[in-house]
Amino acid sequence: MPVLVVIIVISLAFYAYYKVKAYRSTKSIEKQWIAAKSSIALGLFVASFGLNQLFLYRSTLSLIVGVIFVLIGIGSSWAGFRAYKHYLPQVVKEAQEQK
């Protein structure tokens, strides 16, 4: 499906962008916050890749691998979202203290 391919490419680009941004960040809380965003993007990449597997190939092995990828991707996105929500108030507080 072309829609899934676009989602795969965009989520991979966001993952790379946020990984580089987290690596270049000097503040520890902001680094964790950006890493949480990259975890969300990676989870979306893996889940959409798994969905793409489910639609492309109809073998039993492909279905099993696709379901596993979807579950891992959803778990990674969920964990990243929880970390994002956890670090967001701390990042705001840290930014206000530096002003």
PDB file of C-alpha atoms in Angstrom:
ATOM      1  CA  MET A   1       0.000   0.000   0.000  1.00  0.00           C
ATOM      2  CA  PRO A   2       1.451   3.373  -0.978  1.00  0.00           C
ATOM      3  CA  VAL A   3       0.056   5.081   2.119  1.00  0.00           C
ATOM      4  CA  LEU A   4       1.999   2.763   4.412  1.00  0.00           C
ATOM      5  CA  VAL A   5       5.182   3.330   2.422  1.00  0.00           C
ATOM      6  CA  VAL A   6       4.809   7.090   2.894  1.00  0.00           C
ATOM      7  CA  ILE A   7       4.227   6.609   6.637  1.00  0.00           C
ATOM      8  CA  ILE A   8       7.273   4.320   6.818  1.00  0.00           C
ATOM      9  CA  VAL A   9       9.535   6.857   5.113  1.00  0.00           C
ATOM     10  CA  ILE A  10       8.238   9.827   7.122  1.00  0.00           C
ATOM     11  CA  SER A  11       8.499   8.042  10.471  1.00  0.00           C
ATOM     12  CA  LEU A  12      12.032   6.867   9.655  1.00  0.00           C
ATOM     13  CA  ALA A  13      12.987  10.443   8.749  1.00  0.00           C
ATOM     14  CA  PHE A  14      11.533  11.753  12.026  1.00  0.00           C
ATOM     15  CA  TYR A  15      13.372   9.040  13.947  1.00  0.00           C
ATOM     16  CA  ALA A  16      16.700  10.030  12.389  1.00  0.00           C
ATOM     17  CA  TYR A  17      15.973  13.736  12.943  1.00  0.00           C
ATOM     18  CA  TYR A  18      15.124  13.305  16.620  1.00  0.00           C
ATOM     19  CA  LYS A  19      18.065  10.951  17.237  1.00  0.00           C
ATOM     20  CA  VAL A  20      20.500  13.529  15.858  1.00  0.00           C
ATOM     21  CA  LYS A  21      18.751  16.314  17.764  1.00  0.00           C
ATOM     22  CA  ALA A  22      18.941  14.325  21.023  1.00  0.00           C
ATOM     23  CA  TYR A  23      22.606  13.569  20.454  1.00  0.00           C
ATOM     24  CA  ARG A  24      23.383  17.258  19.933  1.00  0.00           C
ATOM     25  CA  SER A  25      21.382  18.485  22.927  1.00  0.00           C
ATOM     26  CA  THR A  26      23.376  19.605  25.941  1.00  0.00           C
ATOM     27  CA  LYS A  27      20.586  19.586  28.535  1.00  0.00           C
ATOM     28  CA  SER A  28      19.939  16.195  30.133  1.00  0.00           C
ATOM     29  CA  ILE A  29      16.162  16.510  30.565  1.00  0.00           C
ATOM     30  CA  GLU A  30      15.706  17.889  27.069  1.00  0.00           C
ATOM     31  CA  LYS A  31      17.806  15.017  25.720  1.00  0.00           C
ATOM     32  CA  GLN A  32      15.493  12.477  27.382  1.00  0.00           C
ATOM     33  CA  TRP A  33      12.420  14.321  26.090  1.00  0.00           C
ATOM     34  CA  ILE A  34      13.702  14.319  22.510  1.00  0.00           C
ATOM     35  CA  ALA A  35      14.730  10.660  22.842  1.00  0.00           C
ATOM     36  CA  ALA A  36      11.131   9.895  23.833  1.00  0.00           C
ATOM     37  CA  LYS A  37       9.965  11.558  20.613  1.00  0.00           C
ATOM     38  CA  SER A  38      12.405   9.431  18.635  1.00  0.00           C
ATOM     39  CA  SER A  39      11.045   6.336  20.384  1.00  0.00           C
ATOM     40  CA  ILE A  40       7.538   7.266  19.233  1.00  0.00           C
ATOM     41  CA  ALA A  41       8.763   7.695  15.660  1.00  0.00           C
ATOM     42  CA  LEU A  42      10.633   4.380  15.753  1.00  0.00           C
ATOM     43  CA  GLY A  43       7.548   2.628  17.103  1.00  0.00           C
ATOM     44  CA  LEU A  44       5.446   4.061  14.285  1.00  0.00           C
ATOM     45  CA  PHE A  45       8.072   2.926  11.791  1.00  0.00           C
ATOM     46  CA  VAL A  46       8.111  -0.645  13.100  1.00  0.00           C
ATOM     47  CA  ALA A  47       4.308  -0.844  13.384  1.00  0.00           C
ATOM     48  CA  SER A  48       3.710   0.507   9.882  1.00  0.00           C
ATOM     49  CA  PHE A  49       6.384  -1.834   8.527  1.00  0.00           C
ATOM     50  CA  GLY A  50       4.565  -4.727  10.195  1.00  0.00           C
ATOM     51  CA  LEU A  51       1.240  -3.600   8.722  1.00  0.00           C
ATOM     52  CA  ASN A  52       2.862  -3.383   5.318  1.00  0.00           C
ATOM     53  CA  GLN A  53       4.082  -6.978   5.739  1.00  0.00           C
ATOM     54  CA  LEU A  54       0.543  -8.076   6.537  1.00  0.00           C
ATOM     55  CA  PHE A  55      -0.796  -6.584   3.310  1.00  0.00           C
ATOM     56  CA  LEU A  56       2.031  -7.554   0.971  1.00  0.00           C
ATOM     57  CA  TYR A  57       2.599 -11.232   1.646  1.00  0.00           C
ATOM     58  CA  ARG A  58       0.058 -13.874   2.612  1.00  0.00           C
ATOM     59  CA  SER A  59       2.268 -16.625   4.056  1.00  0.00           C
ATOM     60  CA  THR A  60       1.953 -17.817   7.642  1.00  0.00           C
ATOM     61  CA  LEU A  61       5.466 -16.721   8.537  1.00  0.00           C
ATOM     62  CA  SER A  62       4.827 -13.263   7.094  1.00  0.00           C
ATOM     63  CA  LEU A  63       1.656 -12.920   9.143  1.00  0.00           C
ATOM     64  CA  ILE A  64       3.432 -13.935  12.354  1.00  0.00           C
ATOM     65  CA  VAL A  65       6.346 -11.543  11.741  1.00  0.00           C
ATOM     66  CA  GLY A  66       3.936  -8.744  10.802  1.00  0.00           C
ATOM     67  CA  VAL A  67       1.876  -9.172  13.955  1.00  0.00           C
ATOM     68  CA  ILE A  68       5.024  -9.243  16.105  1.00  0.00           C
ATOM     69  CA  PHE A  69       6.296  -6.050  14.443  1.00  0.00           C
ATOM     70  CA  VAL A  70       2.951  -4.325  14.959  1.00  0.00           C
ATOM     71  CA  LEU A  71       2.879  -5.277  18.637  1.00  0.00           C
ATOM     72  CA  ILE A  72       6.474  -4.193  19.240  1.00  0.00           C
ATOM     73  CA  GLY A  73       5.871  -0.930  17.381  1.00  0.00           C
ATOM     74  CA  ILE A  74       2.736  -0.129  19.356  1.00  0.00           C
ATOM     75  CA  GLY A  75       4.556  -0.931  22.605  1.00  0.00           C
ATOM     76  CA  SER A  76       7.496   1.271  21.706  1.00  0.00           C
ATOM     77  CA  SER A  77       5.238   4.157  20.693  1.00  0.00           C
ATOM     78  CA  TRP A  78       3.223   3.796  23.880  1.00  0.00           C
ATOM     79  CA  ALA A  79       6.338   3.773  26.067  1.00  0.00           C
ATOM     80  CA  GLY A  80       7.740   6.758  24.177  1.00  0.00           C
ATOM     81  CA  PHE A  81       4.485   8.678  24.614  1.00  0.00           C
ATOM     82  CA  ARG A  82       4.467   7.996  28.339  1.00  0.00           C
ATOM     83  CA  ALA A  83       8.082   9.181  28.600  1.00  0.00           C
ATOM     84  CA  TYR A  84       7.220  12.258  26.525  1.00  0.00           C
ATOM     85  CA  LYS A  85       4.385  13.134  28.914  1.00  0.00           C
ATOM     86  CA  HIS A  86       6.667  12.519  31.893  1.00  0.00           C
ATOM     87  CA  TYR A  87       9.481  14.782  30.693  1.00  0.00           C
ATOM     88  CA  LEU A  88       7.348  17.585  29.210  1.00  0.00           C
ATOM     89  CA  PRO A  89       6.708  19.517  32.474  1.00  0.00           C
ATOM     90  CA  GLN A  90      10.370  19.162  33.436  1.00  0.00           C
ATOM     91  CA  VAL A  91      11.503  20.545  30.082  1.00  0.00           C
ATOM     92  CA  VAL A  92       9.149  23.518  30.438  1.00  0.00           C
ATOM     93  CA  LYS A  93      10.419  24.150  33.964  1.00  0.00           C
ATOM     94  CA  GLU A  94      14.036  23.892  32.810  1.00  0.00           C
ATOM     95  CA  ALA A  95      13.392  26.330  29.942  1.00  0.00           C
ATOM     96  CA  GLN A  96      11.731  28.852  32.275  1.00  0.00           C
ATOM     97  CA  GLU A  97      14.635  28.687  34.735  1.00  0.00           C
ATOM     98  CA  GLN A  98      17.138  29.576  32.039  1.00  0.00           C
ATOM     99  CA  LYS A  99      15.334  32.773  31.018  1.00  0.00           C
TER     100      LYS A  99
END
